[in-house]
PDB file of C-alpha atoms in Angstrom:
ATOM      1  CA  UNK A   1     -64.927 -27.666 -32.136  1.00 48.00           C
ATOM      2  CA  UNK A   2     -66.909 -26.052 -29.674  1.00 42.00           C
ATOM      3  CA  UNK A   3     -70.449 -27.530 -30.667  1.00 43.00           C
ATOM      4  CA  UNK A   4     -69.013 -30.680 -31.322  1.00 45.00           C
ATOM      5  CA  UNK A   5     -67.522 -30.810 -27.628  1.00 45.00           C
ATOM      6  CA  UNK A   6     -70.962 -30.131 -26.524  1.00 45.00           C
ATOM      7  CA  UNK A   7     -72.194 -32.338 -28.355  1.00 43.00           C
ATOM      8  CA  UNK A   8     -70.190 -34.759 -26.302  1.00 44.00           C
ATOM      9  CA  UNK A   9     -71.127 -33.584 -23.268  1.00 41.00           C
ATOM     10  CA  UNK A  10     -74.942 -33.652 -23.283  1.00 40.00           C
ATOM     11  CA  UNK A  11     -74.840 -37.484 -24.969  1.00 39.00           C
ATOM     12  CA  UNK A  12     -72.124 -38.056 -21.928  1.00 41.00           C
ATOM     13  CA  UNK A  13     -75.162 -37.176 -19.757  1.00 40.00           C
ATOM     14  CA  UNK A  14     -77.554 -38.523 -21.178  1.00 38.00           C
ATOM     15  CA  UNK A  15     -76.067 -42.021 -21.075  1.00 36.00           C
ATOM     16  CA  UNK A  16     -75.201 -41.388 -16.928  1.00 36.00           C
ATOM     17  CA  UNK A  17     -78.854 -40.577 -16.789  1.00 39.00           C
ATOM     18  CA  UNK A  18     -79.627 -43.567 -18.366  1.00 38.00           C
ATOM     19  CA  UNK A  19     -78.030 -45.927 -16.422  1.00 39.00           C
ATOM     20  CA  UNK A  20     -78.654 -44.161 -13.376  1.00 44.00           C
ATOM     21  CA  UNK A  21     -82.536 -44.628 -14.235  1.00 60.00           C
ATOM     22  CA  UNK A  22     -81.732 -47.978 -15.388  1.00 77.00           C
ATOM     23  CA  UNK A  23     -79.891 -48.954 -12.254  1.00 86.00           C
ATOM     24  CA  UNK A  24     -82.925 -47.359  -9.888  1.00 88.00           C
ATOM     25  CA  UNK A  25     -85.490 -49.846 -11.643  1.00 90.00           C
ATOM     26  CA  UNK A  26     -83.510 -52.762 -10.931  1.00 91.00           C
ATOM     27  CA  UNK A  27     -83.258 -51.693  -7.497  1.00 91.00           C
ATOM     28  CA  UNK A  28     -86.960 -50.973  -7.021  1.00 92.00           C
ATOM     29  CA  UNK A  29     -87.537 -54.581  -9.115  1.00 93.00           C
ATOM     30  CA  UNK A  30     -85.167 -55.970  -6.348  1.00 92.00           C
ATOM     31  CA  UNK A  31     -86.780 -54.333  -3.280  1.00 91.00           C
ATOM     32  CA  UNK A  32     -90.372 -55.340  -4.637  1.00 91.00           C
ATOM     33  CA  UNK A  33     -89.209 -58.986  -4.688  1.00 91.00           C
ATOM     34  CA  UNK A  34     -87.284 -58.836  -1.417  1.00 88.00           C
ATOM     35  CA  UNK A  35     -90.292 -57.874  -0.002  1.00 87.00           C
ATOM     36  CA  UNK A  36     -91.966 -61.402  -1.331  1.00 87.00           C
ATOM     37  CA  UNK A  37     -89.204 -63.619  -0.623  1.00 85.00           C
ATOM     38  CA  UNK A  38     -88.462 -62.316   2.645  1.00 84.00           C
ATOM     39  CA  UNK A  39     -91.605 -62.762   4.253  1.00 84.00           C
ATOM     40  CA  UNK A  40     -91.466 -62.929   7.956  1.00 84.00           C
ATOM     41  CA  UNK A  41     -92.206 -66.246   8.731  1.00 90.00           C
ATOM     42  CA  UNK A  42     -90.705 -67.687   6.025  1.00 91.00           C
ATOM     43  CA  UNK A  43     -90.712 -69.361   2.623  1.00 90.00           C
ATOM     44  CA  UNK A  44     -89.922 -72.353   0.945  1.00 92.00           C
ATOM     45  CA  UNK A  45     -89.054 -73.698  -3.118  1.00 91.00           C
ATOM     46  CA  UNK A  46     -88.054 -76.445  -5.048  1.00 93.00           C
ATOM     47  CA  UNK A  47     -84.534 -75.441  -6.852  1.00 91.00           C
ATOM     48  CA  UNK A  48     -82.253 -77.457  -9.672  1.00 92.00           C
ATOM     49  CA  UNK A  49     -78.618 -76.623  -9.836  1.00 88.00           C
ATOM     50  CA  UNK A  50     -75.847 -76.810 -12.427  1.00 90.00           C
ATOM     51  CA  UNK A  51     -72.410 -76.721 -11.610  1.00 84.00           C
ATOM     52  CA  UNK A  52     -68.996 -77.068 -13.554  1.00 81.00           C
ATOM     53  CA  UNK A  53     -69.017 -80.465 -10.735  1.00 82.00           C
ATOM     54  CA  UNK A  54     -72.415 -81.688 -11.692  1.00 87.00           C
ATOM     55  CA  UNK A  55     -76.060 -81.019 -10.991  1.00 90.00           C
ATOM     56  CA  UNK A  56     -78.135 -81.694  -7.988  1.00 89.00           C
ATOM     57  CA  UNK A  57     -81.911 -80.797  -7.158  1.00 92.00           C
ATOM     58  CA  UNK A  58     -83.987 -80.320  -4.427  1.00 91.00           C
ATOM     59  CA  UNK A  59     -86.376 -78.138  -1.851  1.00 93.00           C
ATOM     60  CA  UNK A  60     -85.127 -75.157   0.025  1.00 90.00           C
ATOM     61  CA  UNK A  61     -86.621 -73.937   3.244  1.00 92.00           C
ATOM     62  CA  UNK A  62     -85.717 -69.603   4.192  1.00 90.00           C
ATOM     63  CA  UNK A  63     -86.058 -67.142   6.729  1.00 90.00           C
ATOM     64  CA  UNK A  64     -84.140 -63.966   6.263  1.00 84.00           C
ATOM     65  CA  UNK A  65     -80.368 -64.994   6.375  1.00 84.00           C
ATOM     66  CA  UNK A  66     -81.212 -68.972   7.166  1.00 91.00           C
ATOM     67  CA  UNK A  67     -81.800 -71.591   5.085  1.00 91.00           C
ATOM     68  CA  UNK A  68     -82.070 -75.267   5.141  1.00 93.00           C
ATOM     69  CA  UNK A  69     -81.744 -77.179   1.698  1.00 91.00           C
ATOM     70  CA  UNK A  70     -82.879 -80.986   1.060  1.00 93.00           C
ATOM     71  CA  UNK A  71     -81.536 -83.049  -2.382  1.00 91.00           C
ATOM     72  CA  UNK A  72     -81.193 -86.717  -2.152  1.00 90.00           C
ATOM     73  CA  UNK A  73     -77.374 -86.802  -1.012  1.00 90.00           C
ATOM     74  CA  UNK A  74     -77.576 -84.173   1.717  1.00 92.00           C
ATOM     75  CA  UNK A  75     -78.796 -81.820   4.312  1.00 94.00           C
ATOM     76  CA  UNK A  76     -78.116 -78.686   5.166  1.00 93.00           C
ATOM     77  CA  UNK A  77     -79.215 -76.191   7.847  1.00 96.00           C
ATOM     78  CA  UNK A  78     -77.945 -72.184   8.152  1.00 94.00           C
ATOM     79  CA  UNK A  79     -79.185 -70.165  10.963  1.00 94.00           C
ATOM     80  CA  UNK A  80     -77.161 -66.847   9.701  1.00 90.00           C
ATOM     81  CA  UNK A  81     -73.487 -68.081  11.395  1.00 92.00           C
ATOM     82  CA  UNK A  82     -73.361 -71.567  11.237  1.00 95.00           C
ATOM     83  CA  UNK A  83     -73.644 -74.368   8.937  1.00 94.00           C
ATOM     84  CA  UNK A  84     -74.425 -77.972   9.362  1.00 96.00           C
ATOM     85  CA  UNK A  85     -74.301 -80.500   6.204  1.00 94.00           C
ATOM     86  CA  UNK A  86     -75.700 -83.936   6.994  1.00 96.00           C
ATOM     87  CA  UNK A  87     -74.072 -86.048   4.176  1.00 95.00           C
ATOM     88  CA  UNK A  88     -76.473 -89.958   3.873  1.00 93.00           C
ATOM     89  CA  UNK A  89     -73.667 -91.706   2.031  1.00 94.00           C
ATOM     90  CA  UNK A  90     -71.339 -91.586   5.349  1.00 96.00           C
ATOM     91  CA  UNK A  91     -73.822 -90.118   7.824  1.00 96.00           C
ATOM     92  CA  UNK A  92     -71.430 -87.835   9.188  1.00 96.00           C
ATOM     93  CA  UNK A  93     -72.498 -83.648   9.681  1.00 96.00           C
ATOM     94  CA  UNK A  94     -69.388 -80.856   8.638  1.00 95.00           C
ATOM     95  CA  UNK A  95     -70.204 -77.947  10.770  1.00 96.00           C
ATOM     96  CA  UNK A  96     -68.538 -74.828   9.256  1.00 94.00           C
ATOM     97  CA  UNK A  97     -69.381 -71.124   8.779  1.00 92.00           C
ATOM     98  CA  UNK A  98     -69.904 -70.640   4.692  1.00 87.00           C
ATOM     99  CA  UNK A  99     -68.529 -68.560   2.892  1.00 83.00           C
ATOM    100  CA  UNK A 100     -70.634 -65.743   0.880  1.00 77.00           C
ATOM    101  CA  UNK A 101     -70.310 -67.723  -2.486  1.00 75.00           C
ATOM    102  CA  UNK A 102     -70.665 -71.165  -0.457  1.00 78.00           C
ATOM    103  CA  UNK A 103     -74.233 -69.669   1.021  1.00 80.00           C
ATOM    104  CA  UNK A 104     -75.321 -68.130  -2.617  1.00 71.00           C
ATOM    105  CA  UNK A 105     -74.521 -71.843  -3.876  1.00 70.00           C
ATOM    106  CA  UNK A 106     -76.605 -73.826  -1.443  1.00 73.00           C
ATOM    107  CA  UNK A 107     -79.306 -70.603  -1.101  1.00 78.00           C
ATOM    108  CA  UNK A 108     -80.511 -68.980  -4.445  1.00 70.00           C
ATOM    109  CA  UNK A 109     -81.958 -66.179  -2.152  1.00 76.00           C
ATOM    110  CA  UNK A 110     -78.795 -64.787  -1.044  1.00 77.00           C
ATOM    111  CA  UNK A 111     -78.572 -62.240  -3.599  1.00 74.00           C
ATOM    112  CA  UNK A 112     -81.839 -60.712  -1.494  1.00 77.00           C
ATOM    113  CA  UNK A 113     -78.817 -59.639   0.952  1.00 75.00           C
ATOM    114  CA  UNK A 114     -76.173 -58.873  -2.018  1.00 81.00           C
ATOM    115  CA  UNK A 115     -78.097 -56.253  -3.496  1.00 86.00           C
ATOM    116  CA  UNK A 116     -78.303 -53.813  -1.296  1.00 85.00           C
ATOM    117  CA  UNK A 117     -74.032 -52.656  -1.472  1.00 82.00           C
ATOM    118  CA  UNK A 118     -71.221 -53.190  -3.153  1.00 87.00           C
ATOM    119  CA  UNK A 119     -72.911 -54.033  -6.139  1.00 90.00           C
ATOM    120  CA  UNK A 120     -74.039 -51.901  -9.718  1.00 91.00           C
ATOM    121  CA  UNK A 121     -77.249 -52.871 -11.056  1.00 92.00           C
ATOM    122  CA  UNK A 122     -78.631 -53.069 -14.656  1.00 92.00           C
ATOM    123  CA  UNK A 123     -81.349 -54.680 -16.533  1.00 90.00           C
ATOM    124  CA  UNK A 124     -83.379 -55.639 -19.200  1.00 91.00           C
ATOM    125  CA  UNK A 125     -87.175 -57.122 -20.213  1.00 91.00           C
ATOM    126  CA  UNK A 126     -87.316 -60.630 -20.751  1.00 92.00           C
ATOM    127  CA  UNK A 127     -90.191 -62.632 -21.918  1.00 90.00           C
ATOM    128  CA  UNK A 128     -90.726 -63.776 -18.060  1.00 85.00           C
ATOM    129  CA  UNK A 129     -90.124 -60.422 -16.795  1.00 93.00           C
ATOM    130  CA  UNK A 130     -86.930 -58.748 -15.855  1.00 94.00           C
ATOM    131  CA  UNK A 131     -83.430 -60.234 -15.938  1.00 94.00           C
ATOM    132  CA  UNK A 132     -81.557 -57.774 -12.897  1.00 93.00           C
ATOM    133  CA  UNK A 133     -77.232 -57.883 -14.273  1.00 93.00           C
ATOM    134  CA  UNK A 134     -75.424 -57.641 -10.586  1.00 91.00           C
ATOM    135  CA  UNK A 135     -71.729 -56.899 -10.711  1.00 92.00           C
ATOM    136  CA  UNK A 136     -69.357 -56.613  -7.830  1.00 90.00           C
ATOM    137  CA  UNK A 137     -67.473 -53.039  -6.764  1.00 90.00           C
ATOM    138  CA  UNK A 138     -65.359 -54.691  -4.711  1.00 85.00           C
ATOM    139  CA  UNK A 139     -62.928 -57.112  -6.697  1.00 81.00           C
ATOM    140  CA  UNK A 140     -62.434 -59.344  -3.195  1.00 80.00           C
ATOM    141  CA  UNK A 141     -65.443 -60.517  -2.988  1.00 81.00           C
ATOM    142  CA  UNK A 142     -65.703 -64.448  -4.182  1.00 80.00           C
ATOM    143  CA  UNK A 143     -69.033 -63.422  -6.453  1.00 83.00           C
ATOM    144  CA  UNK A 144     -68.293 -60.889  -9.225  1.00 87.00           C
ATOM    145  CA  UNK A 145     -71.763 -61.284 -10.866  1.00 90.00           C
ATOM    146  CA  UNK A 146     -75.286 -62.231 -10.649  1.00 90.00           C
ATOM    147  CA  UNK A 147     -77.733 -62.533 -13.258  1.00 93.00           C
ATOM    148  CA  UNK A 148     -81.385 -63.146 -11.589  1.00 92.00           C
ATOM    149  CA  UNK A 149     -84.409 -63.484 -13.644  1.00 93.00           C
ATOM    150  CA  UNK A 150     -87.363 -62.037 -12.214  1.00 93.00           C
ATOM    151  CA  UNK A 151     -91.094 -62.812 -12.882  1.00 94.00           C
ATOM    152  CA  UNK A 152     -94.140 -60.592 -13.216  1.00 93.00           C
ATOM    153  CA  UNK A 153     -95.319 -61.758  -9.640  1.00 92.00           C
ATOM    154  CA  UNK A 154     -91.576 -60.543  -8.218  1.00 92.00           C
ATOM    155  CA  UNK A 155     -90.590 -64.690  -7.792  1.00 91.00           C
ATOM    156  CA  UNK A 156     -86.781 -65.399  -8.522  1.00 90.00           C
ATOM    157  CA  UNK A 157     -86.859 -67.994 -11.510  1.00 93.00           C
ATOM    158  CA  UNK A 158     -83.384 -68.101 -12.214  1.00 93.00           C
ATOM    159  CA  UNK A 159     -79.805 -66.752 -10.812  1.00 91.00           C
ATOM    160  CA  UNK A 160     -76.529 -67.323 -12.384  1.00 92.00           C
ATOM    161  CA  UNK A 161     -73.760 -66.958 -10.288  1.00 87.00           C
ATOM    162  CA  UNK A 162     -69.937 -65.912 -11.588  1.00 87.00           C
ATOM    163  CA  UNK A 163     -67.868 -67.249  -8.248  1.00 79.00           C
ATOM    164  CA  UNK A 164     -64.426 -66.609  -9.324  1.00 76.00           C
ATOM    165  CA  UNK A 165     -64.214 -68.495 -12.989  1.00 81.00           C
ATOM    166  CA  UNK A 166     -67.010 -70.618 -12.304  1.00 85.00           C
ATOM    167  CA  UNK A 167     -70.517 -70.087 -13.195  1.00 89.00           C
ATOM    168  CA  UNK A 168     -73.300 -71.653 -11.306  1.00 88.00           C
ATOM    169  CA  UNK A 169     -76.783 -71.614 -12.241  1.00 92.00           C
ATOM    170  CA  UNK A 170     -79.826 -72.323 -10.171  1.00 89.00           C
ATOM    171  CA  UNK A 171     -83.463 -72.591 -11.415  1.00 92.00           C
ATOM    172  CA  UNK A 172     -85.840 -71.727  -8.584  1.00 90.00           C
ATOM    173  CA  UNK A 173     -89.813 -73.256  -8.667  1.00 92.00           C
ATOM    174  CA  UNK A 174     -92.717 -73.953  -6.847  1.00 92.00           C
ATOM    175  CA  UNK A 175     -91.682 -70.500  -4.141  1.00 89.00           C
ATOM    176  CA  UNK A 176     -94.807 -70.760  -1.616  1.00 89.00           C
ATOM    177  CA  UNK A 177     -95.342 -68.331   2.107  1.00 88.00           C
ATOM    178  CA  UNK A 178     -94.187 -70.012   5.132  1.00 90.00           C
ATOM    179  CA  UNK A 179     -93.995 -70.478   8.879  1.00 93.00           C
ATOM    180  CA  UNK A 180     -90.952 -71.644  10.431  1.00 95.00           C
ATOM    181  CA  UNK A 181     -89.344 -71.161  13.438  1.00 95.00           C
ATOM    182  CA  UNK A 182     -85.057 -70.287  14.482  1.00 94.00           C
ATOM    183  CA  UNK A 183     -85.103 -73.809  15.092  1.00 95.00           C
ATOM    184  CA  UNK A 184     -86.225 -74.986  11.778  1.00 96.00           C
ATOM    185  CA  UNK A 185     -82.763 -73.887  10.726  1.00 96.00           C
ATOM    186  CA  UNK A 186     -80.370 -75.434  13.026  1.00 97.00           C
ATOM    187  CA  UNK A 187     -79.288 -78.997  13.307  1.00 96.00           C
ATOM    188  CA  UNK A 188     -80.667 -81.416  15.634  1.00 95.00           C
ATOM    189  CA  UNK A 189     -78.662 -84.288  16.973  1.00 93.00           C
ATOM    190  CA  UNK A 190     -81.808 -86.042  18.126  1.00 93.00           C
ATOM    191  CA  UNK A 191     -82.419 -86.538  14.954  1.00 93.00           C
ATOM    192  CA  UNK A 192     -79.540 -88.003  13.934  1.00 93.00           C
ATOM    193  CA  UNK A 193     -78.119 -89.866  17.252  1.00 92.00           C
ATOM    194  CA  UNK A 194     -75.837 -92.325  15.101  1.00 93.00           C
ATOM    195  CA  UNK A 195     -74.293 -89.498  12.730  1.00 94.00           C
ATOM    196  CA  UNK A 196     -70.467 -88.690  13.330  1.00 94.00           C
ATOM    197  CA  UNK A 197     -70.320 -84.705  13.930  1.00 94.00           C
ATOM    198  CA  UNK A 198     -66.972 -82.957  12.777  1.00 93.00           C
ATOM    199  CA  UNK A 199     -66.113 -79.538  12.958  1.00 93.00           C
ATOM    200  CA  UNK A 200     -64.241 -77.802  10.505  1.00 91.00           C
ATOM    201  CA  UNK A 201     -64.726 -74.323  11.894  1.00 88.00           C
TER     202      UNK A 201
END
């Protein structure tokens, strides 16, 4: 009885080592990419996303928290509080402030933030690289999982996003260095002088 409860114990180790070495090379896989992505001046990509709605494409421009996405229907800028989506079909802008899961959908570089708490970590070797399994501690939070495929450069190539019962998933290309300013990320009226502006906020 004895041997066999020791037994028990040192494969009950064993497997918390495990994971705890397997959950410290997705984090240093994570940080190394962070690193890339959030490049101080900026970055930009060309992204296609599936949806249980639909599926929409386009180019995404980041810096840090901001982003400002382009696909043929709409606009939108983030500068880390608010949010300003230019729709063409009725040129009117909804200014709001997003949601976590509402920024993760519109920037596939959120999960650069997520990481760091209030999630585990685990992963595997895929052909491209690494595929990092993010799950939520904290069952409040709108995203209970992320799975983010990782190339051998440290580029995001894919994230799949759990946000509530809905998966989302978002294939990320073409990720090149930038240089873009606060203002990059905010919406100008002067742009858009005839566009109806409506707050929702």
């Amino acid at each position: 009885m004895m041997k066999r409860l020791s037994f028990i114990a040192v494969a009950l180790f064993m497997a918390i080592g495990m994971f705890a070495q397997d959950e410290q090379e997705a984090r240093t896989i994570l940080d190394k990419t962070a690193a890339i992505v959030g490049n101080a001046g900026g970055a930009s990509a060309s992204f296609s996303m599936t949806t249980s709605k639909g599926n929409t494409s386009g180019t995404i421009s980041i810096k840090g928290n901001k982003f400002m996405a382009k696909t043929s229907s709409a606009t939108v800028w983030y500068d880390g509080t608010t949010q300003w989506t230019y729709m063409k079909s009725s040129n009117e802008v909804n200014v709001s402030t997003p949601t976590e899961a509402q920024q993760q959908s519109m920037n596939p570089y959120k999960f650069i933030n997520l990481y760091k708490s209030g999630f585990k970590l685990s992963m595997k070797t895929v052909t491209a690289g690494w595929e990092v399994h993010m799950t939520s501690t904290d069952t409040k939070r709108t995203i209970k999982e992320l799975y983010v495929t990782i190339d051998k450069s440290y580029h995001p190539t894919e994230i799949r996003m759990l946000n509530n019962s809905n998966w989302t998933t978002i294939n990320v290309s073409d990720f090149k260095t930038q240089n873009y300013t606060d203002a990059d990320f905010r919406f100008n009226s002067k742009d858009y002088p005839q566009a109806e502006v409506i707050d929702l906020r």
